[in-house]
Amino acid sequence: MNDLLQSPATNTGPVECLGQTFSSDQARREHFLRLLAEKLKDPEFRKQDGFPQGTDEAILAMSDPPYYTACPNPWLADFVKHYGKPYDPNEPYRREPLAIDVSVGKTDPIYKAHSYHTKVPHLAIVPSILHYTEPGDIVLDGFAGSGMTGVAAQWCGSAPASYRHEIEMAWKKEGRPAPRWGARRVVLNDLSPAATFIAANYNLPFDVDAFARAGKQLLDELEAEIGWMYETLHSDGKTKGRIEYTVWSEVFTCPECAGEVNFLDEALDEDSKRVRDAFPCPHCGVELTKKKLERLYVSKLDRSTGKTLSTPKREPTLISYRIGKSRYEKKPDADDLSLLAKIETQPLPPEVPVVEFPYADMWEAPRMRDKGITHTHHLFLPRAAQAMGLLWRKANAHPDARTRSMLLFMVEQAIWGLSVLNRYGPTHFSQVNRMLTGVYYVASQHSECSPWYNLGGKLERLTKAFHGYRAGAGVAAISTGTAARLPLPDASIDYIFTDPPFGENFPYAELNFLVEAWHGALTQAKLDAIVDRSKENRAAQKSVDDYRRLMAACFTEYYRVLKPGRWMTVVFSNTQATVWNSLQTAMQEAGFVVANVSALDKQQGSFKAVTTTVAVKQDLVISAYKPNGGLEQRFAERGATQESAWDFVQTHLRQLPVAKIKAGQLEFIAERDPRILFDRMVAWFVRHSAAVPLSSPEFQEGLYQRFPERDGMVFLPEQVAEYDKKRAQMAQAPQMELFVSDERSAIDWLTDFLKRRPSTYQEIHPEFTTQLGAGWKKHEAKPELRALLEDNFLKYDGSGEVPSQIHAYLSSNFKELRGLEKSDPRLITKAKDRWYVPDPNKAQDLEKKREKALLKEFEQYQQHSGRKLKEFRLEVLRTGFKDAWSRKDYQTIIKVAQKIPDEALQEDEKLLLWYDQALTRTEAGS
């Protein structure tokens, strides 16, 4: 067995931890808990960014130091120092970017052992870790969520033989060397204590059999103490059944007769188990729909807060119960109602948190307030509150720390499922955990499940899952705090895999609030990296710009701790181009260089390069690297020179794959496209606050003078032979897809079109028109084809020799024109009025002329007063911003940016880069 994966069951004697030896694991835990308790008393320690809101007792109860703390982990640096290897610039290391299928493994038992709002399955992460690291290397995930990166790092050492064989065969088929198996160490961080608690239980060892016994005992003791609350009489009037769930329905009033209407009683079709669109009032017979009904409210005293609440009236409507193996349903009878009334008189268990929802800072406020919910305990009906309180108390009472933590890991999964968030689904086989994901939504019909119905199967599945995966001792270190400030040394991490927040998709802190209230430790929500425009407290709202700044701070920290020359994989899922651009800009600001962006085509099962925001419709896998120290040092010595630009290109090309083969076909490597290379070079100089030393035409000309080109891609001289060898084995050359969404991409499309086929205006027009489809950017003015051609290309007017580009095309495609001289009248006639791509020297002249015209138009944008510009040319803005940047005129960039809609600014990666850097420089100078 891998030395990192010792079985905890055999580890009953002395244990080693960070260079210290303890008589037992319990002694180790007690020692570090004392040290953590002392640190918690230090006000400066608690002032750290991202420090959770909670008492010392709550944080200590969740923590298992030094491996896990429910606050910033003060032992992360010691962990890395003890287990890691110092950065050695002489150590050879080279990897190509790797794309992964993030949907793999979503049915795996370990993945399903605990739910979380968003997570990448560990089986999807394993190939990346195997590819970029060696056994014993340290992997970091600063947005760890439920800790799947840690599970993947450990799986590299404990994967079964069948899985290893599958990976090895797949890699062999792709021509890659076999992976080196063995567990990697991992550092996990998340802002949420709820998330890191899950991650810790996934990644710290425990005795699975002891947990299984304790879980069964917990449920048995629950039965002995409150089993009577879940009993009901069978139809024979004497046999007792065990309630699985009770269905509650809200009560409404008829708008005609004001009679009470139990919605489920009247609207549910008993045969089809579906809610009817229309149904008669039981009192006056008028036809009703749910929209016509008015919700009935009742007032009652909340004994926990001393306040009177107005809540929707609910009535139990249906009871599902078991006698032996048989299942039955019934309407609640007088005994059932008497039982519920008795339970309602019981005091609220002290374990049930009475915490007010911070609605001023939440976007769920109206929906929750309508249901009379202001505090966490309002989400539980009286019987469910008794059950959850007792479950929490008994789990916390277990004497063994790791077993206790795993019991809470199990029990906390019932919090949402036993609350009124659990919807009734009459057509569903199971009523367990039927809440809507991503929101606090209280439906009109609620399934109040028994704790055994909810947790019985969960205990069995957890036991089975963790028998198949064993976490190792001392493999993971977990911290709770912001990813923008990690207590780690510089250049100490070997690889980063991260799945950052997706902008507007999930309000993580809000969704974790309920579970964290039970633990007594709450997320520092102000640092939650999301876009939130809907909070009642306007000061708490977060814009896309705020999201970008938060992410930039986190990526800057990633950059600091990652070793030079090493890689970061970012998984991103958001359909909004604004958020995608914010993420890309944040990465580039931090210093990372993007080497590949891929999206999985789920129908084809292959990856496609993503080069435009138009294509952001699915999960993206972004591969980026931290340039090695040599490049940075040479840049510091040379400054913003052309030599520095070519040094960057040479270094970047070395990081890119030479050839990609999928399904027997050679793929176009988008990052080797000259246009993408130019964008990467520009971003590099802007990030270093330097003027860009080359124009686009100068860059293109220099590129082809210095580097060999094949199939529209640029290579290093030492790489091209390998590509030629692969190309010779293929039937056809790779093709790059171009998405026309603005003036720049329209010019790029025309360039590619005319390179292949110099054409007349009449030939180009129908082809070009088909490209200007639904993907066109909202505020971008659509250019005239003739203007684009005149500004960027040349037309042969019939005088002089036929240009070489047109001559080559015509002699290759028309038999009657083969072998003719360039001055032949027949060739001239056929070539006349054809547009073609100018050679580099003429292209530079055209570019200068075009830039002059664009800057003149930019002046008009500067002088524009009144409301924001509704329509404009992005090329004008890009040229103007670049010119202002070169003159260090940051105010012009900022002022003009304020004249265009935020959406347009956020959706354009290039504008966003200039604008954000201008803001940064202005703030730094003030």
Short mmCIF file of C-alpha atoms in Angstrom, two decimals, residues 174-359:
data_model
loop_
_atom_site.label_atom_id
_atom_site.label_comp_id
_atom_site.label_asym_id
_atom_site.label_seq_id
_atom_site.Cartn_x
_atom_site.Cartn_y
_atom_site.Cartn_z
CA GLU A 174 -3.27 8.76 -27.01
CA GLY A 175 0.48 8.11 -27.22
CA ARG A 176 1.17 9.32 -23.70
CA PRO A 177 3.47 7.59 -21.18
CA ALA A 178 1.81 5.69 -18.35
CA PRO A 179 0.96 7.78 -15.27
CA ARG A 180 2.95 7.47 -12.07
CA TRP A 181 0.56 6.16 -9.42
CA GLY A 182 0.81 7.20 -5.80
CA ALA A 183 -1.03 9.61 -3.53
CA ARG A 184 -0.32 13.33 -3.67
CA ARG A 185 -0.51 15.62 -0.64
CA VAL A 186 -3.22 18.25 -0.76
CA VAL A 187 -4.00 21.66 0.72
CA LEU A 188 -7.70 22.54 0.68
CA ASN A 189 -9.27 25.88 1.51
CA ASP A 190 -12.76 27.30 1.41
CA LEU A 191 -14.48 30.37 2.82
CA SER A 192 -17.33 28.28 4.21
CA PRO A 193 -17.04 26.25 7.45
CA ALA A 194 -19.85 24.02 6.13
CA ALA A 195 -17.75 23.23 3.05
CA THR A 196 -14.48 22.59 4.88
CA PHE A 197 -16.26 20.37 7.42
CA ILE A 198 -17.42 18.16 4.54
CA ALA A 199 -13.96 18.30 2.94
CA ALA A 200 -12.29 17.29 6.22
CA ASN A 201 -14.51 14.26 6.66
CA TYR A 202 -13.85 13.19 3.09
CA ASN A 203 -10.08 13.57 3.47
CA LEU A 204 -9.14 12.65 7.05
CA PRO A 205 -8.96 8.97 8.06
CA PHE A 206 -11.51 7.34 10.36
CA ASP A 207 -12.61 3.85 11.39
CA VAL A 208 -15.43 3.05 8.97
CA ASP A 209 -16.72 0.06 10.92
CA ALA A 210 -16.77 2.04 14.18
CA PHE A 211 -18.75 4.76 12.39
CA ALA A 212 -21.23 2.21 11.02
CA ARG A 213 -21.82 0.78 14.51
CA ALA A 214 -22.18 4.27 16.01
CA GLY A 215 -24.61 5.34 13.29
CA LYS A 216 -26.83 2.33 13.89
CA GLN A 217 -26.73 2.91 17.63
CA LEU A 218 -27.67 6.56 17.14
CA LEU A 219 -30.75 5.67 15.09
CA ASP A 220 -31.70 2.92 17.57
CA GLU A 221 -31.45 5.33 20.51
CA LEU A 222 -33.51 7.83 18.57
CA GLU A 223 -36.17 5.15 18.16
CA ALA A 224 -36.18 4.41 21.88
CA GLU A 225 -36.56 8.08 22.84
CA ILE A 226 -38.86 9.61 20.22
CA GLY A 227 -40.16 6.63 18.25
CA TRP A 228 -43.60 7.35 19.72
CA MET A 229 -43.72 10.61 17.77
CA TYR A 230 -43.73 8.65 14.50
CA GLU A 231 -46.37 6.04 15.33
CA THR A 232 -49.83 5.83 13.79
CA LEU A 233 -52.69 3.35 14.09
CA HIS A 234 -53.46 1.06 11.18
CA SER A 235 -56.99 0.79 9.78
CA ASP A 236 -57.66 -2.13 12.14
CA GLY A 237 -57.54 0.32 15.04
CA LYS A 238 -54.91 -1.64 17.03
CA THR A 239 -51.77 -2.30 14.97
CA LYS A 240 -49.14 0.44 15.16
CA GLY A 241 -47.31 1.52 12.04
CA ARG A 242 -44.07 3.50 11.62
CA ILE A 243 -44.62 6.82 9.84
CA GLU A 244 -42.27 7.34 6.90
CA TYR A 245 -43.56 10.77 6.01
CA THR A 246 -46.49 13.08 6.65
CA VAL A 247 -47.69 15.36 3.88
CA TRP A 248 -48.66 18.89 4.94
CA SER A 249 -50.63 21.24 2.75
CA GLU A 250 -51.10 24.96 3.01
CA VAL A 251 -54.68 26.13 3.48
CA PHE A 252 -56.18 28.82 1.24
CA THR A 253 -59.49 30.68 1.11
CA CYS A 254 -61.98 30.67 -1.74
CA PRO A 255 -62.35 34.16 -3.28
CA GLU A 256 -66.11 33.59 -3.71
CA CYS A 257 -67.30 32.17 -0.37
CA ALA A 258 -64.21 32.71 1.85
CA GLY A 259 -64.37 29.01 2.79
CA GLU A 260 -61.12 27.23 3.73
CA VAL A 261 -59.55 25.11 1.00
CA ASN A 262 -56.91 22.50 1.81
CA PHE A 263 -55.08 22.68 -1.47
CA LEU A 264 -53.84 19.10 -1.63
CA ASP A 265 -57.16 17.59 -0.54
CA GLU A 266 -59.00 19.37 -3.32
CA ALA A 267 -56.45 19.68 -6.13
CA LEU A 268 -54.68 16.29 -6.05
CA ASP A 269 -56.06 13.65 -8.41
CA GLU A 270 -55.97 10.41 -6.42
CA ASP A 271 -55.56 8.20 -9.49
CA SER A 272 -52.88 10.07 -11.43
CA LYS A 273 -51.21 11.56 -8.33
CA ARG A 274 -50.99 14.86 -10.18
CA VAL A 275 -52.25 18.31 -9.19
CA ARG A 276 -55.18 19.43 -11.35
CA ASP A 277 -55.06 22.83 -13.04
CA ALA A 278 -58.66 23.55 -11.96
CA PHE A 279 -60.92 22.07 -9.28
CA PRO A 280 -64.24 22.96 -7.56
CA CYS A 281 -64.48 24.75 -4.21
CA PRO A 282 -65.66 22.17 -1.61
CA HIS A 283 -68.03 24.80 -0.16
CA CYS A 284 -69.61 26.71 -3.06
CA GLY A 285 -68.57 24.65 -6.09
CA VAL A 286 -67.00 27.55 -8.03
CA GLU A 287 -64.09 26.54 -10.25
CA LEU A 288 -60.75 27.35 -8.62
CA THR A 289 -57.13 27.49 -9.70
CA LYS A 290 -54.13 28.05 -7.46
CA LYS A 291 -53.74 31.60 -8.78
CA LYS A 292 -57.29 32.48 -7.69
CA LEU A 293 -56.74 31.27 -4.11
CA GLU A 294 -55.57 33.47 -1.26
CA ARG A 295 -53.18 32.01 1.29
CA LEU A 296 -54.59 31.79 4.83
CA TYR A 297 -52.33 33.01 7.62
CA VAL A 298 -52.45 32.28 11.36
CA SER A 299 -50.77 34.19 14.18
CA LYS A 300 -48.89 32.39 16.90
CA LEU A 301 -46.35 33.19 19.57
CA ASP A 302 -42.77 32.11 18.91
CA ARG A 303 -41.62 31.07 22.39
CA SER A 304 -37.95 31.16 21.34
CA THR A 305 -37.95 34.82 20.29
CA GLY A 306 -40.99 36.09 22.23
CA LYS A 307 -42.43 37.54 19.01
CA THR A 308 -45.77 36.87 17.34
CA LEU A 309 -45.46 35.28 13.92
CA SER A 310 -47.83 35.31 10.99
CA THR A 311 -47.38 32.01 9.18
CA PRO A 312 -49.26 30.13 6.47
CA LYS A 313 -51.82 27.74 7.92
CA ARG A 314 -50.77 24.14 7.28
CA GLU A 315 -52.72 20.94 7.82
CA PRO A 316 -51.53 17.32 7.72
CA THR A 317 -53.22 15.71 4.72
CA LEU A 318 -51.66 12.32 4.18
CA ILE A 319 -49.62 9.85 6.23
CA SER A 320 -47.42 7.20 4.58
CA TYR A 321 -46.42 4.43 7.00
CA ARG A 322 -45.07 0.90 7.17
CA ILE A 323 -46.02 -2.23 9.06
CA GLY A 324 -43.24 -4.73 8.50
CA LYS A 325 -42.41 -4.64 4.82
CA SER A 326 -45.82 -3.39 3.73
CA ARG A 327 -46.48 0.27 3.00
CA TYR A 328 -49.81 2.03 3.52
CA GLU A 329 -51.35 5.50 3.22
CA LYS A 330 -54.09 7.12 5.27
CA LYS A 331 -55.74 10.41 6.08
CA PRO A 332 -54.70 11.70 9.53
CA ASP A 333 -57.22 10.69 12.17
CA ALA A 334 -58.06 12.18 15.59
CA ASP A 335 -55.22 10.25 17.27
CA ASP A 336 -52.70 11.57 14.77
CA LEU A 337 -53.87 15.15 15.29
CA SER A 338 -53.77 14.68 19.06
CA LEU A 339 -50.20 13.37 18.81
CA LEU A 340 -49.10 16.39 16.78
CA ALA A 341 -50.76 18.75 19.26
CA LYS A 342 -48.90 17.05 22.12
CA ILE A 343 -45.55 17.37 20.33
CA GLU A 344 -46.20 21.06 19.67
CA THR A 345 -46.27 21.73 23.44
CA GLN A 346 -42.71 20.42 23.86
CA PRO A 347 -39.98 23.05 24.27
CA LEU A 348 -37.61 23.61 21.35
CA PRO A 349 -34.46 21.47 21.88
CA PRO A 350 -31.47 23.67 22.77
CA GLU A 351 -29.49 22.15 19.88
CA VAL A 352 -31.85 23.72 17.31
CA PRO A 353 -30.30 27.07 16.37
CA VAL A 354 -32.39 30.19 16.77
CA VAL A 355 -30.49 32.45 14.38
CA GLU A 356 -32.02 35.32 12.46
CA PHE A 357 -31.59 35.18 8.70
CA PRO A 358 -29.57 38.21 7.54
CA TYR A 359 -32.22 39.15 5.00
#
